[in-house]
Short mmCIF file of C-alpha atoms in Angstrom, two decimals:
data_model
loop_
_atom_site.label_atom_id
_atom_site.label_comp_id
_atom_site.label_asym_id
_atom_site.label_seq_id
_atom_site.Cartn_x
_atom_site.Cartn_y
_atom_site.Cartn_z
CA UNK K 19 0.00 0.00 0.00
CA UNK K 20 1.58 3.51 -0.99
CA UNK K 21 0.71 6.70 0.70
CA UNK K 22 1.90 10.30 -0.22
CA UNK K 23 2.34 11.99 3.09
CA UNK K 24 2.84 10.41 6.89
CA UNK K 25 -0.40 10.90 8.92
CA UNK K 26 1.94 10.94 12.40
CA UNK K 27 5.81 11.83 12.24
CA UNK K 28 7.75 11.63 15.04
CA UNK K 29 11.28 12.70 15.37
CA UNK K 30 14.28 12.50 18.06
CA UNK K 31 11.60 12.28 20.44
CA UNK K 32 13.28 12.72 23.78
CA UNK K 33 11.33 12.51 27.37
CA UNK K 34 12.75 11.83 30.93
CA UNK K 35 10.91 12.27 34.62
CA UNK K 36 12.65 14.17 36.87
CA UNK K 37 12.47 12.52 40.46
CA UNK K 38 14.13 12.54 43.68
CA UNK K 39 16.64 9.10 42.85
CA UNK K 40 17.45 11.14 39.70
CA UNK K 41 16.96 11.46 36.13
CA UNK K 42 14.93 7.99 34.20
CA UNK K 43 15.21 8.87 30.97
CA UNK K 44 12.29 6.92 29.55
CA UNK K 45 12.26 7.76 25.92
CA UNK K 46 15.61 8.90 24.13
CA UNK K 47 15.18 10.11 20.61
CA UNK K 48 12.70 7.74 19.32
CA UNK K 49 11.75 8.78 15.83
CA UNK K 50 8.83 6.97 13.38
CA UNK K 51 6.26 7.80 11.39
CA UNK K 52 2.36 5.82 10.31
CA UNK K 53 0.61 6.29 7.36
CA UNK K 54 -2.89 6.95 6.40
CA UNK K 55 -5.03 3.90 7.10
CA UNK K 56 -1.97 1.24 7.82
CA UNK K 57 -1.28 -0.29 11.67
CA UNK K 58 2.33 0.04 13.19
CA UNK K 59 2.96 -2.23 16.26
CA UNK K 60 5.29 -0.54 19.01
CA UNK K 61 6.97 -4.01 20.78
CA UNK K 62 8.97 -4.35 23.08
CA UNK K 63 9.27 -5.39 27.00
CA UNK K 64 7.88 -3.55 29.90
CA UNK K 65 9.57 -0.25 30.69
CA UNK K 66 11.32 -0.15 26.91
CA UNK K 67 9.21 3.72 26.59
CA UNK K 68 6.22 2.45 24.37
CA UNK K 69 3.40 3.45 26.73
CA UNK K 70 5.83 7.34 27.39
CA UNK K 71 5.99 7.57 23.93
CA UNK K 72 2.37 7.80 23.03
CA UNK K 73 1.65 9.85 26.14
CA UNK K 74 3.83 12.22 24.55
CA UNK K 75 2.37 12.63 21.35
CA UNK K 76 -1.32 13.01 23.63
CA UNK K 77 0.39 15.09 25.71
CA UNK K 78 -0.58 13.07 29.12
CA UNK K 79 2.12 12.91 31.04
CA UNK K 80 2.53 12.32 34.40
CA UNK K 81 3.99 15.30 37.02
CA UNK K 82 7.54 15.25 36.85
CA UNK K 83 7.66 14.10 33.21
CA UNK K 84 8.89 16.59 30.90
CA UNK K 85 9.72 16.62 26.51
CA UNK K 86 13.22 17.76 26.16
CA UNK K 87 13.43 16.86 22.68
CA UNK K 88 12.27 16.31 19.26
CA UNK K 89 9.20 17.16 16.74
CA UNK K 90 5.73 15.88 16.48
CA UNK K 91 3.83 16.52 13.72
CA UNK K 92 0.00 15.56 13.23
CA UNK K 93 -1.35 15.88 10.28
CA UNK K 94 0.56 19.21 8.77
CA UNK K 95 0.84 20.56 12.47
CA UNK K 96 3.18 20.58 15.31
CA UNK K 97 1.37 18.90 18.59
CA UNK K 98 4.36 20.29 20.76
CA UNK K 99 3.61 23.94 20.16
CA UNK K 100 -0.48 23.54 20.45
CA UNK K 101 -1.33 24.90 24.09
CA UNK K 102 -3.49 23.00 26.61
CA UNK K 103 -6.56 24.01 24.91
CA UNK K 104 -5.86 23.59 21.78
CA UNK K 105 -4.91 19.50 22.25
CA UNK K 106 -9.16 19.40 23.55
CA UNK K 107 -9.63 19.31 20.39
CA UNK K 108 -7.04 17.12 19.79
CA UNK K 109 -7.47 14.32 21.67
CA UNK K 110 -10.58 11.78 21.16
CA UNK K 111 -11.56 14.09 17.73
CA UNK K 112 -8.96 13.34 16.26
CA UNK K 113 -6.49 10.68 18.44
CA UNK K 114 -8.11 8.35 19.85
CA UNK K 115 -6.84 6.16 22.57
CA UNK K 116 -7.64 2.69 23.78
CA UNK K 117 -6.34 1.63 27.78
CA UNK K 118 -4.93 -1.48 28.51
CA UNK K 119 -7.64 -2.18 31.45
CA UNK K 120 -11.25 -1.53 30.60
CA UNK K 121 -12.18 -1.40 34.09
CA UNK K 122 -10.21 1.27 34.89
CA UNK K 123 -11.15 3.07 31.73
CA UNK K 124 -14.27 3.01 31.93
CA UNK K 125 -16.60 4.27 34.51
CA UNK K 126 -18.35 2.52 36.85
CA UNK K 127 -21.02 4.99 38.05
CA UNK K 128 -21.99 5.59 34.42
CA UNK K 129 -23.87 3.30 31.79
CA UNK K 130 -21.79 1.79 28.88
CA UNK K 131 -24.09 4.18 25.93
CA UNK K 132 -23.39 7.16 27.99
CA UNK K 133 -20.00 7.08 27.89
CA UNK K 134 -19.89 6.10 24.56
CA UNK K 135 -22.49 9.26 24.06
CA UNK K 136 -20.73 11.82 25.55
CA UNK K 137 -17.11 12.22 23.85
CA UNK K 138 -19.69 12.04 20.25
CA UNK K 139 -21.90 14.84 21.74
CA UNK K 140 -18.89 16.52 23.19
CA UNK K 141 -16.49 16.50 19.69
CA UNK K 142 -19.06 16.00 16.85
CA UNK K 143 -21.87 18.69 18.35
CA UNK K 144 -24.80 16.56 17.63
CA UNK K 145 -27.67 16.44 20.19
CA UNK K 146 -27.77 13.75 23.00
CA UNK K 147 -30.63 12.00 20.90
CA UNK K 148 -28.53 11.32 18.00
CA UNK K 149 -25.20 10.84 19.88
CA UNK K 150 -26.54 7.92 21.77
CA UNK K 151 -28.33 6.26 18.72
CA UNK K 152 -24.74 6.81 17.27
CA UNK K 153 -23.73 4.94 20.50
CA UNK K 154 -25.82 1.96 19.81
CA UNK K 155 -24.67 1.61 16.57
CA UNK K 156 -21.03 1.63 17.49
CA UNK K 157 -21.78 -1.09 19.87
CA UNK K 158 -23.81 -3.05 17.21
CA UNK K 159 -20.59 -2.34 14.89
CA UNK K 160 -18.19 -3.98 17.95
CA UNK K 161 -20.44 -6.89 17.83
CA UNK K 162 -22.30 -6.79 21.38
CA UNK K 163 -25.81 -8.28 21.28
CA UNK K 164 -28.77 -6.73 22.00
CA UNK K 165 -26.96 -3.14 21.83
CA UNK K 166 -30.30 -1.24 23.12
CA UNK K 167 -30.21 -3.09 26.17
CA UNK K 168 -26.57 -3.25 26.62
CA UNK K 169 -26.30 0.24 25.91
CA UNK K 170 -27.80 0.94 29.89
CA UNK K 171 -25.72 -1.54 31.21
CA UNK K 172 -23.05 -0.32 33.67
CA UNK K 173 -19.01 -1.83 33.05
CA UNK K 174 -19.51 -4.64 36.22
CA UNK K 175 -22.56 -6.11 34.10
CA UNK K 176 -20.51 -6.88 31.10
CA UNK K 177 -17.45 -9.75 30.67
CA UNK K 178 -14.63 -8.24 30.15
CA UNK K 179 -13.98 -8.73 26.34
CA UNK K 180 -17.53 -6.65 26.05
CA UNK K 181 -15.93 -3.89 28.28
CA UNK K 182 -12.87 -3.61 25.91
CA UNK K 183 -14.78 -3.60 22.65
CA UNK K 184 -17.30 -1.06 24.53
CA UNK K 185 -14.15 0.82 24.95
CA UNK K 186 -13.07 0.77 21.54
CA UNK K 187 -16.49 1.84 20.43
CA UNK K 188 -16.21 4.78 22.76
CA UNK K 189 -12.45 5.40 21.20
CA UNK K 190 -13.60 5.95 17.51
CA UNK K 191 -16.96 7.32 18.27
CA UNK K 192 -15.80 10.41 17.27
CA UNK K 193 -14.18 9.28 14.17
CA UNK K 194 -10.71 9.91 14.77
CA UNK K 195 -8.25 9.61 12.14
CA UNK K 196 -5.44 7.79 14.22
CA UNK K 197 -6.16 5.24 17.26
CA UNK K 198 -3.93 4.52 19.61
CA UNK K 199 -4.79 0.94 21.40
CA UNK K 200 -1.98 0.72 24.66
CA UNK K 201 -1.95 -3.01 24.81
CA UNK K 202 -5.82 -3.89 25.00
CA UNK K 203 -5.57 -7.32 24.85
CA UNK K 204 -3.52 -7.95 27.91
CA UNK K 205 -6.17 -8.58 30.45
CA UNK K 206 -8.12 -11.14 27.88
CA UNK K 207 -8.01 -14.91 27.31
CA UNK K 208 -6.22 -16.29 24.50
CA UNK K 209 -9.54 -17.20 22.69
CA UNK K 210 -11.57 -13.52 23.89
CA UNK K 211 -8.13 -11.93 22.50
CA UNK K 212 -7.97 -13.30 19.04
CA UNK K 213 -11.69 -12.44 18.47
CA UNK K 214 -10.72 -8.93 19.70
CA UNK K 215 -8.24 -8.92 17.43
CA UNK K 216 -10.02 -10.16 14.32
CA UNK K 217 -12.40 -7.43 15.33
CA UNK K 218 -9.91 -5.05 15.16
CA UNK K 219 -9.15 -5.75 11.97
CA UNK K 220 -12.87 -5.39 10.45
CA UNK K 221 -12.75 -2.22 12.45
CA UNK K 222 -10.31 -0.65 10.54
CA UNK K 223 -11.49 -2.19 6.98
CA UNK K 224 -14.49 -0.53 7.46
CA UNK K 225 -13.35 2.94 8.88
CA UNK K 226 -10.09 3.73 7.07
CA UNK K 227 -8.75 4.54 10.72
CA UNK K 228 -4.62 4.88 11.15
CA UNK K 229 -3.69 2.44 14.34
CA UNK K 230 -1.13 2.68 16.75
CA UNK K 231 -0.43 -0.83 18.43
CA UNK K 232 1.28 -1.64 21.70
CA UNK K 233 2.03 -4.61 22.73
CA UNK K 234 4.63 -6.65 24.32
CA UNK K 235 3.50 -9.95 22.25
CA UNK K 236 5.63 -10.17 18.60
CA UNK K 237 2.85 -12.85 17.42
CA UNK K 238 0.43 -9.83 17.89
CA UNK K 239 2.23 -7.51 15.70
CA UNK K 240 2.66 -10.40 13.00
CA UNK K 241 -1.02 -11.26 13.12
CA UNK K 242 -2.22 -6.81 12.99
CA UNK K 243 0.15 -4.63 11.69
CA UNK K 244 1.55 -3.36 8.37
CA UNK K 245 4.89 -1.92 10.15
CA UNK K 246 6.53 -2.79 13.19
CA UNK K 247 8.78 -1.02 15.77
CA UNK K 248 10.55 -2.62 18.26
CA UNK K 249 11.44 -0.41 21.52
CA UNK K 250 14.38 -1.04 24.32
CA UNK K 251 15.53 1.15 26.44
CA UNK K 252 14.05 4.14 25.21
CA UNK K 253 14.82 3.65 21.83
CA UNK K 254 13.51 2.25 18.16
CA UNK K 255 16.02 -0.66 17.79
CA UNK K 256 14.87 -1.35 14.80
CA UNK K 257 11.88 -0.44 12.43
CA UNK K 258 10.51 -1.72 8.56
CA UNK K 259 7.70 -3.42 7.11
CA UNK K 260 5.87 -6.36 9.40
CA UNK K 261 6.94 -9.03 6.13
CA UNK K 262 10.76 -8.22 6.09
CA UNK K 263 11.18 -7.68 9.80
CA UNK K 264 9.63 -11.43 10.09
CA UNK K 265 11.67 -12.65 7.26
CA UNK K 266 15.16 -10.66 8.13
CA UNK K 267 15.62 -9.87 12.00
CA UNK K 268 18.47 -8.28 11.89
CA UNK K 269 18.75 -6.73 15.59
CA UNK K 270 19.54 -9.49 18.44
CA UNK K 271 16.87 -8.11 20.25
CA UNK K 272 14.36 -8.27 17.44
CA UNK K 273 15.65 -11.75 16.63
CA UNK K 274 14.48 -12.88 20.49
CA UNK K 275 11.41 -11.32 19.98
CA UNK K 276 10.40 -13.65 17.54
CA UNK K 277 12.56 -16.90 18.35
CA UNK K 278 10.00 -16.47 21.34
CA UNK K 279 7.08 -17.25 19.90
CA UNK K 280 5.55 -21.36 19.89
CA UNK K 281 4.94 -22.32 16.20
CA UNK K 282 1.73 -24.33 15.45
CA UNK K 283 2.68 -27.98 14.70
CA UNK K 284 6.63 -27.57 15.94
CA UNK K 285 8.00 -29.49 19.03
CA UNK K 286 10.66 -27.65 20.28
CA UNK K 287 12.36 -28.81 23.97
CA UNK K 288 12.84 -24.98 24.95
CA UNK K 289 11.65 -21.51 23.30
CA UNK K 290 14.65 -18.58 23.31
CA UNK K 291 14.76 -15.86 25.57
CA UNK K 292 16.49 -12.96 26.58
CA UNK K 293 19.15 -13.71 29.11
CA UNK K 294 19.41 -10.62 31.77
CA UNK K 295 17.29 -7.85 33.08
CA UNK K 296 15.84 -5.12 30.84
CA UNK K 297 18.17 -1.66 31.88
CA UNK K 298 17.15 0.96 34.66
CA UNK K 299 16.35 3.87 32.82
CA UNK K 300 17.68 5.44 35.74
CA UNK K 301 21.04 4.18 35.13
CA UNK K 302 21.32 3.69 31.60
CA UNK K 303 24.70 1.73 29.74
CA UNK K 304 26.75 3.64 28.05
CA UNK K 305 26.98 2.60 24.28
CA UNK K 306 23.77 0.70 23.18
CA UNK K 307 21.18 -0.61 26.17
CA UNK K 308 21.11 -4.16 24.57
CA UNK K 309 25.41 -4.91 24.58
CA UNK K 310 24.47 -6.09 28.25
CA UNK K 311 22.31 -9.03 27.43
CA UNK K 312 23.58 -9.30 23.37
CA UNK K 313 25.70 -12.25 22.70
CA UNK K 314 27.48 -10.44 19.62
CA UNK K 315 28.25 -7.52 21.65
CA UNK K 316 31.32 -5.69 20.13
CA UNK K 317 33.51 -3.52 21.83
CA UNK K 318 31.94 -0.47 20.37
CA UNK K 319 28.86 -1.59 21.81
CA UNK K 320 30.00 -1.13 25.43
CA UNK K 321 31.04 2.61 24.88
CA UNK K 322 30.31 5.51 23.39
CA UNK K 323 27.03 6.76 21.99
CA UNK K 324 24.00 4.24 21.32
CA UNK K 325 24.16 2.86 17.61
CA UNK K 326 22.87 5.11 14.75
CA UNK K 327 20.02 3.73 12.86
CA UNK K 328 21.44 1.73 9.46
CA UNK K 329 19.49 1.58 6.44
CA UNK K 330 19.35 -1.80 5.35
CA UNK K 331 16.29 -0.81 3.16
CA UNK K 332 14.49 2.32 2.42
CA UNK K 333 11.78 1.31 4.83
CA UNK K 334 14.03 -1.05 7.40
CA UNK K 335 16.60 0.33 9.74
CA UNK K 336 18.55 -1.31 12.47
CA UNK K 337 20.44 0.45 15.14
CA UNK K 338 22.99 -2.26 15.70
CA UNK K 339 26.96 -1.50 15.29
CA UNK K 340 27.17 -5.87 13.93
CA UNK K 341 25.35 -4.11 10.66
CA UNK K 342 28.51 -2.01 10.44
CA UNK K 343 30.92 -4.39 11.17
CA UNK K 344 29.10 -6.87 8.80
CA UNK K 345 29.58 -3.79 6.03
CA UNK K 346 33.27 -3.51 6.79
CA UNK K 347 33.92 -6.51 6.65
CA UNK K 348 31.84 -7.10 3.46
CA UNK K 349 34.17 -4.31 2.29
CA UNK K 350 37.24 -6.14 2.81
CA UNK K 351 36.24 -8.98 0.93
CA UNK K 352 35.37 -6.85 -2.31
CA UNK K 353 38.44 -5.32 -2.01
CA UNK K 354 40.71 -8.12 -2.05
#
């Protein structure tokens, strides 16, 4: 699929929290970009700056958290210079956003079709009337039965896949043009998750919608998204299309990622995994965050700056010093 302009660029995004124990720098000049209509998947481990990253862009950070760095730009215009006010309009209009727990998402002193009512009343300035028939339909569109009735149902009355695909409805109520989903199908079973999932998909077939993915699960990504970017330690370790990251890993991290995953029909006696800890943002490595648990770590690795991103494609880059090494040394065999 080709597109003319990005829909979301972000560029040498940089955010740390300022706290007593010192400076956790969370997100260090993360830079990416999605296109109209297409899903990327932001992977990684817990604490790798996925979740800070996105809370950026929204501007929802916690106290203490502050941008140092970088460029956001939203469709033509520059979310870091909009004021407080300014991102009202911003937020649920036109970025949507999808929490991890629908419990804690939605609320419980409210019915589901009221919630789901309100940001459309709120963003789209239609009456209440047509808002909440709007609300039923979204519902009927996620696939809940008997959306009248459910529609006056409070959160604790419904299982919790209907909570998260109430939630979704409520997220692109107001027809946003990107949704971000911060790992929604965490808190579901394996078989509630993949019809989520396939859900998710007919979502976005029928409403042209740009996605933002989190999640922490590679066999997520593979199954969702057009483009994948995989996070640790605050940065993009390496980013391309979902087909040639699958086919060519070419970051150790990345290539963990996926030699975790169980393959339908193939008896293996152990999956890999990732030796070590994931770093302390507080107390970051110096060189590139991985060399401490990589198994091909260099020299160069263990000092120095972190890795610049190499193009191994016009659409896949790797920040990995083995892809320069692996050029030099390429280099030395054409010139002998």
């Amino acid at each position: 699929m080709q597109y003319s302009q990005p829909l979301l660029k972000v560029r040498d995004l940089k955010t740390h929290f300022f706290t007593r124990a010192g400076v956790v720098q969370a997100v260090n000049g993360v830079s990416f970009e999605v296109m109209p209509g297409e899903t990327l998947g932001l992977v990684g481990e817990s604490g790798s700056g996925k979740t800070i990253t996105v809370t950026s862009i929204l501007r929802l950070l916690p106290r203490g958290a502050q941008i140092l760095d970088g460029e956001v730009i939203f469709e033509g215009e520059s979310i870091l210079d909009k004021t407080e006010k300014e991102m009202e309009s911003v937020r649920g209009k036109r970025i949507g956003l999808v929490l991890q727990n629908s419990m804690t998402a939605l609320d419980p002193v409210f019915t589901i079709g009221t919630q789901i009512t309100e940001p459309v009343v709120i963003h789209n300035r239609v009456s209440w009337r047509e808002g909440w028939q709007r609300a039923v339909d979204l519902l009927r569109m996620v696939k809940i039965g008997a959306p009248e009735v459910r529609a006056k149902h409070f959160p604790h009355e419904l299982s919790g896949g209907m909570r998260q695909r109430s939630a979704s409805a409520a997220a692109i109520g107001p027809t946003p043009s990107l949704l971000i989903a911060d790992e929604p199908t965490t808190a579901l079973d394996v078989t509630t998750q993949r019809q989520y999932l396939e859900l998710f998909k007919e979502l976005q077939a029928q409403t042209g919608i740009a996605v933002i993915f989190i999640t922490h699960d590679m066999s997520i990504v593979g199954n969702l998204c057009d483009r994948i970017a995989v996070f640790y330690g605050g940065h993009v370790v390496e980013t391309g299309p979902k087909a040639e990251i699958f086919a060519s890993p070419s970051h150790p991290y990345t290539q963990a990622l996926l030699g975790a995953i169980p393959v339908l029909g193939e008896k293996v006696e152990r999956l890999q995994s990732v030796d070590g800890e994931p770093p302390n943002p507080l107390h970051l490595p110096a060189g590139c965050p991985f060399h401490p648990r990589c198994a091909s770590a260099m020299e160069i690795c263990t000092s120095g700056d972190a890795p610049p991103a190499f193009q191994l494609h016009p659409e896949h880059q790797v920040r990995c010093w083995l892809l320069e090494a692996e050029d030099h040394a390429g280099d030395s065999v054409r010139d002998a």
